[in-house]
Short mmCIF file of C-alpha atoms in Angstrom, two decimals:
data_model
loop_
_atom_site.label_atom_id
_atom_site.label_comp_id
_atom_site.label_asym_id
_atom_site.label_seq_id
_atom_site.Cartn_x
_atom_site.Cartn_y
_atom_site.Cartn_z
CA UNK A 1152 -1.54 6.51 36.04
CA UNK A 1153 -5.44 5.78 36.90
CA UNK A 1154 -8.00 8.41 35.05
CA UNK A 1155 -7.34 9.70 31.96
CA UNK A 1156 -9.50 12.92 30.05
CA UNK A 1157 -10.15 12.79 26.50
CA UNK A 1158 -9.99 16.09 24.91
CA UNK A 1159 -11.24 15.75 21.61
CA UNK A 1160 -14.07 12.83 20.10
CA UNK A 1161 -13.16 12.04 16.74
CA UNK A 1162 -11.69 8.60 15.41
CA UNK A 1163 -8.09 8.89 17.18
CA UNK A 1164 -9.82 9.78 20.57
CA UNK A 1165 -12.29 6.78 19.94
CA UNK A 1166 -9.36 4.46 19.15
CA UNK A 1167 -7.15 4.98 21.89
CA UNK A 1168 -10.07 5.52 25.17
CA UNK A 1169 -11.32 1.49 23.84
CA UNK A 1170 -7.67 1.15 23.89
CA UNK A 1171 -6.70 2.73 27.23
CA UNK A 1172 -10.21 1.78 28.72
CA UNK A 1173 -9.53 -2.03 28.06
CA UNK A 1174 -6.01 -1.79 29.56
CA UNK A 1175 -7.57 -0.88 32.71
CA UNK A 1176 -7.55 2.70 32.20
CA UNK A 1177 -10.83 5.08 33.85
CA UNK A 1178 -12.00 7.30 31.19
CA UNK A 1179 -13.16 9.86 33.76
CA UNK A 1180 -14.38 12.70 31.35
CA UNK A 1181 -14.61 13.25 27.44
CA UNK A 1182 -14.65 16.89 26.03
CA UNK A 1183 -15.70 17.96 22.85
CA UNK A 1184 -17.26 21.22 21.32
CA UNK A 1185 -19.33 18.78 19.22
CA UNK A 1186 -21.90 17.96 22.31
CA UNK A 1187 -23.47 15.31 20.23
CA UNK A 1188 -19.86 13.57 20.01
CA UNK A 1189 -18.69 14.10 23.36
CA UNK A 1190 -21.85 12.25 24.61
CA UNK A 1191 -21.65 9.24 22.22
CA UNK A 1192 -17.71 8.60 23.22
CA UNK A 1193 -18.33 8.93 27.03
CA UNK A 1194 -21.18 6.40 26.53
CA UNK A 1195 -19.04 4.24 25.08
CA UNK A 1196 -16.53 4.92 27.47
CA UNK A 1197 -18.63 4.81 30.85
CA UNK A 1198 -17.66 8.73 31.17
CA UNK A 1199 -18.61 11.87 31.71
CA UNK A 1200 -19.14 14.26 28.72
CA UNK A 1201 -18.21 17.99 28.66
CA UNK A 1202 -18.84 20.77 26.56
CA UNK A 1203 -17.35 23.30 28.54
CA UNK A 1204 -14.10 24.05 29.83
CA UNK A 1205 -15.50 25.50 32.92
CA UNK A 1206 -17.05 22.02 33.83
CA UNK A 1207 -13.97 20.42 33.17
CA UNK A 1208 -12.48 18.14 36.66
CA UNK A 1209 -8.90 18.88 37.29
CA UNK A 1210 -8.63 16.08 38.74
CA UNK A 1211 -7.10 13.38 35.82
CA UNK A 1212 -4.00 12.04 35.68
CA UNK A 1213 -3.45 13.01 31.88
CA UNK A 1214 -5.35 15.35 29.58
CA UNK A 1215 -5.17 13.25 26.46
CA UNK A 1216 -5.49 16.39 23.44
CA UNK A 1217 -7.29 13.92 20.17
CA UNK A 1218 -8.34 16.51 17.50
CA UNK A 1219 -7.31 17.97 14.53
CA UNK A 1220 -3.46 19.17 14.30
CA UNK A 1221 -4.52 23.15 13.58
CA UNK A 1222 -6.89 22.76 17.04
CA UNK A 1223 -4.22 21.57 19.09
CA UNK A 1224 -3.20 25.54 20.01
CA UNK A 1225 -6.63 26.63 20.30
CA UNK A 1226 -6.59 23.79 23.19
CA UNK A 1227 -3.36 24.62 24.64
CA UNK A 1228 -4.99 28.58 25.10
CA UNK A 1229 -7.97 27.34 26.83
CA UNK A 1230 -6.80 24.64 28.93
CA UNK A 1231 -8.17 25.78 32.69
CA UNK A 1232 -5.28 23.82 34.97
CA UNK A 1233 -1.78 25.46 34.51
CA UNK A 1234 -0.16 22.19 36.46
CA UNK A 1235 -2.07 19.67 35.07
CA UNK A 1236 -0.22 17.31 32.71
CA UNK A 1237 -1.09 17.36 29.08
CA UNK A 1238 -0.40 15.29 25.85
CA UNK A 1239 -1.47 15.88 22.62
CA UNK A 1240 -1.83 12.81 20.07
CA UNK A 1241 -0.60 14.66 16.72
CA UNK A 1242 1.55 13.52 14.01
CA UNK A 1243 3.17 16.89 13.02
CA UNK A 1244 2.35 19.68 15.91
CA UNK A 1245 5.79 20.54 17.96
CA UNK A 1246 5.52 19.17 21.50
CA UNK A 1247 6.10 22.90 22.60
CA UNK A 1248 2.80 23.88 21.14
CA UNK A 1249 1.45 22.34 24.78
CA UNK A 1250 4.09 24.84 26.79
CA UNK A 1251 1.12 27.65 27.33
CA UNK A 1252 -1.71 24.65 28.75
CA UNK A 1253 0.47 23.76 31.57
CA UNK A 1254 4.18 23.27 32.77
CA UNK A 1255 3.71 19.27 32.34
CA UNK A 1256 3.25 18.02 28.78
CA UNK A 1257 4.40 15.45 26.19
CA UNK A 1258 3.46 13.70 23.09
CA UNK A 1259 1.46 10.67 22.82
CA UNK A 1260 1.29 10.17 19.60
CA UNK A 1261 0.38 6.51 17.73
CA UNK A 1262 1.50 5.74 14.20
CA UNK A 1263 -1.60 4.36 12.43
CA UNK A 1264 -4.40 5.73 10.32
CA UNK A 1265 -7.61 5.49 12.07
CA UNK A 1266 -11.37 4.87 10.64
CA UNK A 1267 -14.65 4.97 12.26
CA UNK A 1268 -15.32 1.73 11.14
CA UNK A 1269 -12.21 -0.32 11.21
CA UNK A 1270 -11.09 -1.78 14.27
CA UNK A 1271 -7.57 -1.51 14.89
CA UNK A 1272 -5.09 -3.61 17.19
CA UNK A 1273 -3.67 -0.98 19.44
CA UNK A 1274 -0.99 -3.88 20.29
CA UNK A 1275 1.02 -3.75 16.93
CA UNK A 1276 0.36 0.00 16.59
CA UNK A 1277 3.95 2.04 17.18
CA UNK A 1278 3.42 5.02 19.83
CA UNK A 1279 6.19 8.16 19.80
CA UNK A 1280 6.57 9.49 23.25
CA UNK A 1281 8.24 12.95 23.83
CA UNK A 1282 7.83 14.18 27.34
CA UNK A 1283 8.76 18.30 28.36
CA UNK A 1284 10.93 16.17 31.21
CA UNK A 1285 12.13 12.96 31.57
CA UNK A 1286 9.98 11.88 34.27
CA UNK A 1287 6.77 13.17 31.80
CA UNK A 1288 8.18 11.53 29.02
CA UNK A 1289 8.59 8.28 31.42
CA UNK A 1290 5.25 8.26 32.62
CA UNK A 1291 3.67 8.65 29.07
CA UNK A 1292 6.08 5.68 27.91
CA UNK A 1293 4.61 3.41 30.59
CA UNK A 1294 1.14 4.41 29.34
CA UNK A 1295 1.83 3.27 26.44
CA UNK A 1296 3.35 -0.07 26.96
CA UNK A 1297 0.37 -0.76 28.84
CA UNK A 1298 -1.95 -1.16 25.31
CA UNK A 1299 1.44 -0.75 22.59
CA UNK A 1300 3.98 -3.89 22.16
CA UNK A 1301 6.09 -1.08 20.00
CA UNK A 1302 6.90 1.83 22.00
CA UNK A 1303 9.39 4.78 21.09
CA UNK A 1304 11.01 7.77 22.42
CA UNK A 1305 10.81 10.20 19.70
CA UNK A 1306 11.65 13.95 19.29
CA UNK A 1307 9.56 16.54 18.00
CA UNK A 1308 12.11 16.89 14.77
CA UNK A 1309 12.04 12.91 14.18
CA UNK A 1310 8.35 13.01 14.53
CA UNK A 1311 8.41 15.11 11.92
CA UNK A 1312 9.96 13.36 9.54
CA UNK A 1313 8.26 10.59 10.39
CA UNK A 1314 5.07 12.40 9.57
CA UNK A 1315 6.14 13.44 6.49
CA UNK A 1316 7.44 9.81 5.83
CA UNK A 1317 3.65 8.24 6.57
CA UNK A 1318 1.97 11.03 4.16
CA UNK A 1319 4.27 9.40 1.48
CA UNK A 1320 3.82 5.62 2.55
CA UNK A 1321 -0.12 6.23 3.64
CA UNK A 1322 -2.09 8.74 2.37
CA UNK A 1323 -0.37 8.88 -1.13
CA UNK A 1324 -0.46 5.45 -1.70
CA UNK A 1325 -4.58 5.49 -0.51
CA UNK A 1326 -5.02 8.16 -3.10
CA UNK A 1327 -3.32 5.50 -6.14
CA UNK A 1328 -5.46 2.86 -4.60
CA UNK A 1329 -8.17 5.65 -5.51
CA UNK A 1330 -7.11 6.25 -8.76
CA UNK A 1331 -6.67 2.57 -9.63
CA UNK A 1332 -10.37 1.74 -8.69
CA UNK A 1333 -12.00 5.25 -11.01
CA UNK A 1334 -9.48 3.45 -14.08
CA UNK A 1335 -11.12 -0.25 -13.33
CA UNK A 1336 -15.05 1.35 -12.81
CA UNK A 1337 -14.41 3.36 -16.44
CA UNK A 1338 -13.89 -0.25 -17.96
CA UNK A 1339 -16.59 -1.58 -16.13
CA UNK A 1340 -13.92 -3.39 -13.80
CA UNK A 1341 -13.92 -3.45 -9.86
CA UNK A 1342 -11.09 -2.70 -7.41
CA UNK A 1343 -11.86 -6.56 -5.75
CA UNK A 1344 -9.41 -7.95 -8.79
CA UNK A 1345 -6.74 -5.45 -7.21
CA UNK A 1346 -7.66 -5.76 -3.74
CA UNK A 1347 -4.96 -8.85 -2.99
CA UNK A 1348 -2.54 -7.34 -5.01
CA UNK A 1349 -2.76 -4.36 -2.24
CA UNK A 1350 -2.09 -5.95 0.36
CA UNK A 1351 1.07 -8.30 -0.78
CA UNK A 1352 2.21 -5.57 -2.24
CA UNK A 1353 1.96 -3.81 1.63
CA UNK A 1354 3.29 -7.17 3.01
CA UNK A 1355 6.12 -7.92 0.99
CA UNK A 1356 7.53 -4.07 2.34
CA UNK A 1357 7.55 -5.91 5.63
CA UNK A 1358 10.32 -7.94 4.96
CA UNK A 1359 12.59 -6.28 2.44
CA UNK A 1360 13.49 -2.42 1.67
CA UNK A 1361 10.91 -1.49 -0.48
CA UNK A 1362 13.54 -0.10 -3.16
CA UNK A 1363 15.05 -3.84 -3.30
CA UNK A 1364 11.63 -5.06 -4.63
CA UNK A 1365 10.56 -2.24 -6.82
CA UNK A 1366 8.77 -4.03 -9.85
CA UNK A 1367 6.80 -2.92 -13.02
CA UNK A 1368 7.52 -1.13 -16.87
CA UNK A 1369 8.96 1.85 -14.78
CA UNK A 1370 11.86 -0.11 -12.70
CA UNK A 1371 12.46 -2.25 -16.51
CA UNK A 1372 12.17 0.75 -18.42
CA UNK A 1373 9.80 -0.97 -20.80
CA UNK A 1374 8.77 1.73 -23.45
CA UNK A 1375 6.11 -0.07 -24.81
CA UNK A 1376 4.01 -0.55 -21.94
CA UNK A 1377 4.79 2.51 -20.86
CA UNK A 1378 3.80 4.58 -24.36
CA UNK A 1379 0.68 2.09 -24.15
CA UNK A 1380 -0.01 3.50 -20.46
CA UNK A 1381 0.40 7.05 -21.36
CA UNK A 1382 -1.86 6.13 -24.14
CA UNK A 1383 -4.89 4.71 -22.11
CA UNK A 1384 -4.47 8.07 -20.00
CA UNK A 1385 -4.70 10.53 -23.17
CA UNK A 1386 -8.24 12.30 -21.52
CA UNK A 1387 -6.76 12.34 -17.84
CA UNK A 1388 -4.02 15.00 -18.45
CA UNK A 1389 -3.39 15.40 -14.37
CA UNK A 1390 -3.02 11.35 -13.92
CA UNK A 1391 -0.76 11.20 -16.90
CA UNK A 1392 1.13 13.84 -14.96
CA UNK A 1393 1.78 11.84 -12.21
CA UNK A 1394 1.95 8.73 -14.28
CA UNK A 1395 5.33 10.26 -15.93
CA UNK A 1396 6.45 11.52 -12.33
CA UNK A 1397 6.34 8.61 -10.77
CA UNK A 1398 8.18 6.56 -13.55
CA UNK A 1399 10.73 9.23 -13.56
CA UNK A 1400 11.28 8.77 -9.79
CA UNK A 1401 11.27 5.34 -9.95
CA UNK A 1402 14.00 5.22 -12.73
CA UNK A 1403 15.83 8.00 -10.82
CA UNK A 1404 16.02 6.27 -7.69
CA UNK A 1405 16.91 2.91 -9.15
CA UNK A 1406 20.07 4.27 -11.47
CA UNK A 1407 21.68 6.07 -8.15
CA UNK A 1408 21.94 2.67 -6.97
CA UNK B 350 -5.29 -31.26 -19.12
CA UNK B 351 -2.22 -33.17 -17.74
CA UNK B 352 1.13 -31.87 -18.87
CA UNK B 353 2.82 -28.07 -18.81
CA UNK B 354 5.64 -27.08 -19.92
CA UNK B 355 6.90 -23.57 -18.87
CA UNK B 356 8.82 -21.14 -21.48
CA UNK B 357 10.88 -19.21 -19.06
CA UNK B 358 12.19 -19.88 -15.48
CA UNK B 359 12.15 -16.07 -13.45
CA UNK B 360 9.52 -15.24 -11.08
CA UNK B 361 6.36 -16.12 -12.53
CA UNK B 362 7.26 -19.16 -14.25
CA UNK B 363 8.97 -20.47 -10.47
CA UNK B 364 5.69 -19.75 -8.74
CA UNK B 365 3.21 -20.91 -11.26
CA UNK B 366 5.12 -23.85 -11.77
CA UNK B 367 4.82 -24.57 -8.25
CA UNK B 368 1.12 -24.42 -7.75
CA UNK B 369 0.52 -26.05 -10.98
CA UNK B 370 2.72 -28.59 -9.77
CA UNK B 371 1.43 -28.66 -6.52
CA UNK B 372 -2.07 -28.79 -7.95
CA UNK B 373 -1.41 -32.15 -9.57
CA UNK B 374 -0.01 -31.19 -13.03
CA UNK B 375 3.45 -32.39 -14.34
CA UNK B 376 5.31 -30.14 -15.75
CA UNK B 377 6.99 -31.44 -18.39
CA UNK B 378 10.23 -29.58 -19.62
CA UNK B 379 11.39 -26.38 -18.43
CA UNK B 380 13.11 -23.81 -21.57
CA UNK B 381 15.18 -20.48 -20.83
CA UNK B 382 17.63 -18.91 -22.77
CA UNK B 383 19.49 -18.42 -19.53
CA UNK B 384 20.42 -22.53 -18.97
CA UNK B 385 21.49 -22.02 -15.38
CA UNK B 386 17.90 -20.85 -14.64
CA UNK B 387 16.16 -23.19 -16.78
CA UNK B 388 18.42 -25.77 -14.54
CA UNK B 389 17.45 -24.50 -11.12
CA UNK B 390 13.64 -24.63 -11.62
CA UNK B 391 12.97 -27.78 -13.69
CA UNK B 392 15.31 -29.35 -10.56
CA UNK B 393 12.48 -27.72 -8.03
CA UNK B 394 9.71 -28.99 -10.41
CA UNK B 395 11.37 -32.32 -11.52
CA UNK B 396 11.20 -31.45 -15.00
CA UNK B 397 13.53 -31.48 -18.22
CA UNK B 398 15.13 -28.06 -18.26
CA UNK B 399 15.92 -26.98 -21.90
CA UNK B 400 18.17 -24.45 -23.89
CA UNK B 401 16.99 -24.51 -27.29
CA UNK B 402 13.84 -24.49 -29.11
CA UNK B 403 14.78 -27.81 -31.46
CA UNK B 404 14.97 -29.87 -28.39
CA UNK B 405 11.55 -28.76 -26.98
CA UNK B 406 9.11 -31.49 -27.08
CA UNK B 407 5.55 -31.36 -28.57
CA UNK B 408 3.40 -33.67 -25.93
CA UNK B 409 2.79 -30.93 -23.80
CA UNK B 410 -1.11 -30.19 -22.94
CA UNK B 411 0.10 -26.55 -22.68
CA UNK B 412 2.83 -24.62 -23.18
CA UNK B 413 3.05 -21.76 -20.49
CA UNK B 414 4.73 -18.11 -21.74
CA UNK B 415 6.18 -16.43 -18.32
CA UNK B 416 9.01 -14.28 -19.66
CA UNK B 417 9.29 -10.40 -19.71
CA UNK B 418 6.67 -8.51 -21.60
CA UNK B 419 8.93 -7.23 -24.43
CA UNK B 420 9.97 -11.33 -25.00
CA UNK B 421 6.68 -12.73 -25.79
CA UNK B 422 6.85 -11.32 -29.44
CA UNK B 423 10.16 -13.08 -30.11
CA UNK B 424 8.74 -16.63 -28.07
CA UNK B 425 5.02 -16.29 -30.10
CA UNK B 426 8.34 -16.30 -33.52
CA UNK B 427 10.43 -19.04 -32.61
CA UNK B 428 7.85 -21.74 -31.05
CA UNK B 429 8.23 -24.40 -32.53
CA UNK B 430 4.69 -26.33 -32.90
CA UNK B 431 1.98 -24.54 -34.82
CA UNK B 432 -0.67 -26.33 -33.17
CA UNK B 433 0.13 -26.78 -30.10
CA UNK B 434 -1.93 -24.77 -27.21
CA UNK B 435 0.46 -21.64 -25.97
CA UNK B 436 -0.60 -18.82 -23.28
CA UNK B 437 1.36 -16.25 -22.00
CA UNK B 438 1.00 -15.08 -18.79
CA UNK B 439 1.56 -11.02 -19.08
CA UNK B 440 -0.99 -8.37 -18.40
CA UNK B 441 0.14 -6.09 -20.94
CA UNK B 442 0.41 -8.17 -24.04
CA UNK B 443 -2.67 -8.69 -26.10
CA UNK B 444 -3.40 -11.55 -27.00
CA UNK B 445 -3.04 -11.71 -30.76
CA UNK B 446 0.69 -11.31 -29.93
CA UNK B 447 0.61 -15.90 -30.04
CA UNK B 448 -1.28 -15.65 -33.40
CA UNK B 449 1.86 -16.47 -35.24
CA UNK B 450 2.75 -18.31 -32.76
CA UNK B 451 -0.02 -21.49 -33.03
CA UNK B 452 -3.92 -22.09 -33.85
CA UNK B 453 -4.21 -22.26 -30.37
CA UNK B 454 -3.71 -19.50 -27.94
CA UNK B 455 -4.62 -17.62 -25.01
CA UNK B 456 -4.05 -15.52 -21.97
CA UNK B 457 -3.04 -17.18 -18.33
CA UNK B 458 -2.51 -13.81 -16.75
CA UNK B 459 -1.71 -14.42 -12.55
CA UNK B 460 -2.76 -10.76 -10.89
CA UNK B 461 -0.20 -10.45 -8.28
CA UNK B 462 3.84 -9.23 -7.62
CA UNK B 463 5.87 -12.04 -7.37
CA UNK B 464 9.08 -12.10 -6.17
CA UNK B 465 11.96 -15.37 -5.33
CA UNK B 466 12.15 -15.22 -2.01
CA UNK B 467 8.92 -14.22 -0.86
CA UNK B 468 6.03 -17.30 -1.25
CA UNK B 469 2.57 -16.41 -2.45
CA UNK B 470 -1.11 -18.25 -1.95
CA UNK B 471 -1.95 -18.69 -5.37
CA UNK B 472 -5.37 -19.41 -4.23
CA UNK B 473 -6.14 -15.36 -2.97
CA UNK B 474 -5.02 -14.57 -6.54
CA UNK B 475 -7.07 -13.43 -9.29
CA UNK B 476 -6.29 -14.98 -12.58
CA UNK B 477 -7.48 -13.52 -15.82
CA UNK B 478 -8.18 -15.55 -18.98
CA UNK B 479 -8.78 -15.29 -22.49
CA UNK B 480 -8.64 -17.64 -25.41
CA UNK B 481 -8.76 -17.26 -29.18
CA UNK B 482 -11.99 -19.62 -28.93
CA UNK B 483 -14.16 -19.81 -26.56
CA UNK B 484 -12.74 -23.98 -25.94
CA UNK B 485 -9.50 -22.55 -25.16
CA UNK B 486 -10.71 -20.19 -22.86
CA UNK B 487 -12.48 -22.58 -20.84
CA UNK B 488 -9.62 -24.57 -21.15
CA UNK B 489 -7.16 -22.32 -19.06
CA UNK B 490 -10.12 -21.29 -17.10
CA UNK B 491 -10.40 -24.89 -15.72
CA UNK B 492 -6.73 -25.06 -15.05
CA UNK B 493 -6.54 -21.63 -13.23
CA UNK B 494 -9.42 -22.89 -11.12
CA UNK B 495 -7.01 -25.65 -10.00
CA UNK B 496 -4.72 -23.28 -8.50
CA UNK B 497 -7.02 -20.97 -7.72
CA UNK B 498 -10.00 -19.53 -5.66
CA UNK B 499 -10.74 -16.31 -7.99
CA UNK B 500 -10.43 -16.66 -11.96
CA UNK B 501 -11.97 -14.07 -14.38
CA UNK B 502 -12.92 -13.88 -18.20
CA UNK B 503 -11.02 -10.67 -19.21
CA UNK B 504 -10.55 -9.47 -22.54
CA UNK B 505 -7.62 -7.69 -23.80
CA UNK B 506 -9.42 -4.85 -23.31
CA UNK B 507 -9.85 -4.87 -19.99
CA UNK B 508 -6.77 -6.79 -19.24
CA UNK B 509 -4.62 -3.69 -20.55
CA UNK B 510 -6.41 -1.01 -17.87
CA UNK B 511 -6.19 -3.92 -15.17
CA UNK B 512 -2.44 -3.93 -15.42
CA UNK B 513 -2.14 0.25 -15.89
CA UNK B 514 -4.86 0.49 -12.65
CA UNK B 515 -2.12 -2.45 -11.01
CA UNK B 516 0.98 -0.05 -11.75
CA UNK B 517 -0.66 2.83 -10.14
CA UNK B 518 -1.63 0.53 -7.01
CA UNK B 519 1.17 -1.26 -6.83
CA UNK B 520 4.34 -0.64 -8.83
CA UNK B 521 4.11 3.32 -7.49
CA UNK B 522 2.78 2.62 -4.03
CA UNK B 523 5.97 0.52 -3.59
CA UNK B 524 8.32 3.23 -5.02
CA UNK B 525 6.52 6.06 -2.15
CA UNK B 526 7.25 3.24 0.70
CA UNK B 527 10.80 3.24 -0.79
CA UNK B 528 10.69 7.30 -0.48
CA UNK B 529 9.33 6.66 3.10
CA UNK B 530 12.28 4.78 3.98
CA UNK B 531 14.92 7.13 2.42
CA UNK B 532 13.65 10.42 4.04
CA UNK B 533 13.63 8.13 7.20
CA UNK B 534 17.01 6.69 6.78
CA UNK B 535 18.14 10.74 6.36
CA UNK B 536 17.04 11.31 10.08
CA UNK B 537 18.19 8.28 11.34
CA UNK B 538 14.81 6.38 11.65
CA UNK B 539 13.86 3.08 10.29
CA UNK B 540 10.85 2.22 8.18
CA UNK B 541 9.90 -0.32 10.84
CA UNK B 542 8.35 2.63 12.53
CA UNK B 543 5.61 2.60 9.82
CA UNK B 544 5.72 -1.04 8.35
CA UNK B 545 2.39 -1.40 10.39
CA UNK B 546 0.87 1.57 8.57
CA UNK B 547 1.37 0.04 5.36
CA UNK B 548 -0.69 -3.14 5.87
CA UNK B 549 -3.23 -1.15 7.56
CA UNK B 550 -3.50 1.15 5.00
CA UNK B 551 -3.81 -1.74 2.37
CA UNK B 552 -6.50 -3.92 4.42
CA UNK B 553 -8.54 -0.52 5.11
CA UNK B 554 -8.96 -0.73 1.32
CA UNK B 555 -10.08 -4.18 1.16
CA UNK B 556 -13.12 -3.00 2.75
CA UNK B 557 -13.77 0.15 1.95
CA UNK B 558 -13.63 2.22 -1.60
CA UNK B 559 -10.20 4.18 -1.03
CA UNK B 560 -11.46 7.15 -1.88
CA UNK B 561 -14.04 6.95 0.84
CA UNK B 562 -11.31 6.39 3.80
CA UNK B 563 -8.74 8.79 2.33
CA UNK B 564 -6.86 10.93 5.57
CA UNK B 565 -4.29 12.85 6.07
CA UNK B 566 -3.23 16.62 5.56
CA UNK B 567 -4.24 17.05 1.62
CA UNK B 568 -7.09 16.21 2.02
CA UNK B 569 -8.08 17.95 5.42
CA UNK B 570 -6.08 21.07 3.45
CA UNK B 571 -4.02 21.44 6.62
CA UNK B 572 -2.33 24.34 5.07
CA UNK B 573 0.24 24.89 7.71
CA UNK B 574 1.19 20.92 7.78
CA UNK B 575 1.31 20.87 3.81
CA UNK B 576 3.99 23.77 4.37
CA UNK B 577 5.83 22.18 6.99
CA UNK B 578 6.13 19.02 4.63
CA UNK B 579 7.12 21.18 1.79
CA UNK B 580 10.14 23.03 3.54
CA UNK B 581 11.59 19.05 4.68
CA UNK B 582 11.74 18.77 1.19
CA UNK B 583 13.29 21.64 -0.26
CA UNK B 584 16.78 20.07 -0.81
CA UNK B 585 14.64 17.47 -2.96
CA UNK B 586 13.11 19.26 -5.61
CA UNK B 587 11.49 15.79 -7.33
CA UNK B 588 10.38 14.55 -4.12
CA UNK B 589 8.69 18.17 -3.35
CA UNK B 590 7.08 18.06 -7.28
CA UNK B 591 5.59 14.78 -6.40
CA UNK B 592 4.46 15.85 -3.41
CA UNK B 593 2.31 18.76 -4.84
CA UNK B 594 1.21 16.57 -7.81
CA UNK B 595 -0.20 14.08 -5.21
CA UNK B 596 -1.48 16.68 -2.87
CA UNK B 597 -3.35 18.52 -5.13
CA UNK B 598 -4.89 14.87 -7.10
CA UNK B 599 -5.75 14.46 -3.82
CA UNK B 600 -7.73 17.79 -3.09
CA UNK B 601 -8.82 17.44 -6.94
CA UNK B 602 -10.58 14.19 -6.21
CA UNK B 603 -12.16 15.17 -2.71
CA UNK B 604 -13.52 18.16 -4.50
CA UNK B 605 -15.34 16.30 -7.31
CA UNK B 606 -17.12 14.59 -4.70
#
């Protein structure tokens, strides 16, 4: 695989055409409805940006589909080359959402949270691979390995899951990193007395099962901290909500063991 | 300040006594309830370990309270010397909970998740003193400076929404990687799959104000994706409440903004 088309301009398509451009990769064209978006990737990219479909090149060795999860079928309708092969980058859309773009398609779909601003190492960054045959689901695998160290074949029912799993692990836990700074700027506190605590608390899940090293007044049932906690959230009904919820869950899961 | 001794010998007491150790101090005499522990870390920290109170000696510089937060009460009764300079190390015990204890107290309060196996740069931690005068507090300020890089004046106050704002970022964060791993487990998948997610997800906040970088299908109010997540769940009614509860926090938060 030589030239690769980014379909999409937003943070995952940025990500992985530095990625896939510094393995080697020629970014030949980047598409976007956003024109302004299109043109500032394929700058970056030493490609060619597209607005159109009609202006599109068929002549790529992968259509690489990087945008939102609910555009992904609006893509596979409009995608000009019925043969061309196609792989969409998406956490939770069905691999068979690409069967209308073309008869070639797979998933190419890597496990991390992007930002604009963040640089991430593509190397430690675990890519799912689903491919509509085994030679497309080959050929995407190889891509893969060529800017991954931690590459999997994974169906569209694990992927799934596995979605659903990094909501939990990811986005939930951003959102109580969230929460945690508003609590510290009410008391005139900042989140940089937290920050380290973040990440050991993200490192120490790299080594043991996270249940194994649960701590905190939930996991020792410790009323009093806990009535004091509930206390300090008296005017914040909806995070006492969760508050309770969470130490529930946490008790729960710790007494089936 | 010269010589420690440590009331308690679990996870804080074994890494504090280390980097205060390590950081010059001796640490005199080592007292648990539990002999056996009391054993094992005045051995690591060539100290006296000690079972009972009457055999505690009173040369110590400082006597160091790590024990469980629901102990300190019954320590601050049965320590022996009424002048003799005692802190406790908890971050959700006032203060005044030594003033029965001696004339001289304060708070030595280590900001991190400690656990045996797992070794921790006390230097990246943020300690958080108090003192009953303002002597004592630079007192245990000096001596937190030893071991390390980031100490803090923080008032009971403050300390109290520190450690509710930690529980939220840290204690509960924990328990959803430990729900990550169990709906993974259920499919046959291994949390290894998004062990680099976590970190990443933790060092994006280091830089950035969480709320700022927040992603994922809440708060994009990918309807179809929140549904999709929702029916996974259904034969875990807890798991789907939380999820809801988080969602909408989520979509609550975005839309104050």
């Amino acid at each position: 695989m030589k030239t690769v088309t980014l379909i999409g301009a937003g943070r995952v398509a940025t990500h992985l055409g530095k990625g896939l451009k510094s393995a080697g990769l020629n970014i030949a064209e980047v598409i976007s409805k956003n024109g302004a978006s299109a043109r500032e990737l394929a700058t970056l990219l030493d490609a060619n940006p597209i607005e159109n479909w009609e202006d599109l090149s068929p002549t790529s060795d992968l259509y690489l589909v990087a945008v939102n999860d609910d555009a992904v079928a609006e893509v596979a309708n409009s995608f000009p080359f019925n043969d061309c092969f196609i792989a969409h980058t998406s956490g939770s859309v069905p691999m068979n959402a690409l069967e209308q773009a073309s008869t070639r398609f797979g998933i190419f779909y890597p496990l991390q949270t992007f930002s604009k601003e963040k640089e991430v190492d593509l190397n430690k960054v675990p890519f799912c691979i689903e491919g509509n045959t085994e030679e497309n689901a080959q050929a995407l695998f190889q891509l893969a390995q060529r800017v991954s160290g931690n590459v999997n074949y994974i169906n569209s029912e694990e992927r799934k899951r596995l979605h659903l799993a990094a909501v939990f692990a990811c986005n939930f836990s951003n959102h109580l990193y969230a929460i945690a700074e508003e609590l510290l700027q009410e008391q005139g506190l900042t989140l940089d007395l937290l920050r380290p605590l973040l990440i050991e608390t993200a490192a120490k899940a790299q080594q043991h099962a996270p249940k194994d090293v649960q701590t905190g007044p939930a996991v020792r049932d410790d009323k009093a901290v806990l009535a004091s906690h509930l206390k300090q959230l008296e005017a914040k009904s909806d995070y006492q909500k969760l508050y309770n919820l969470l130490t529930k869950s946490i008790q729960d899961k710790h007494n089936e063991a």
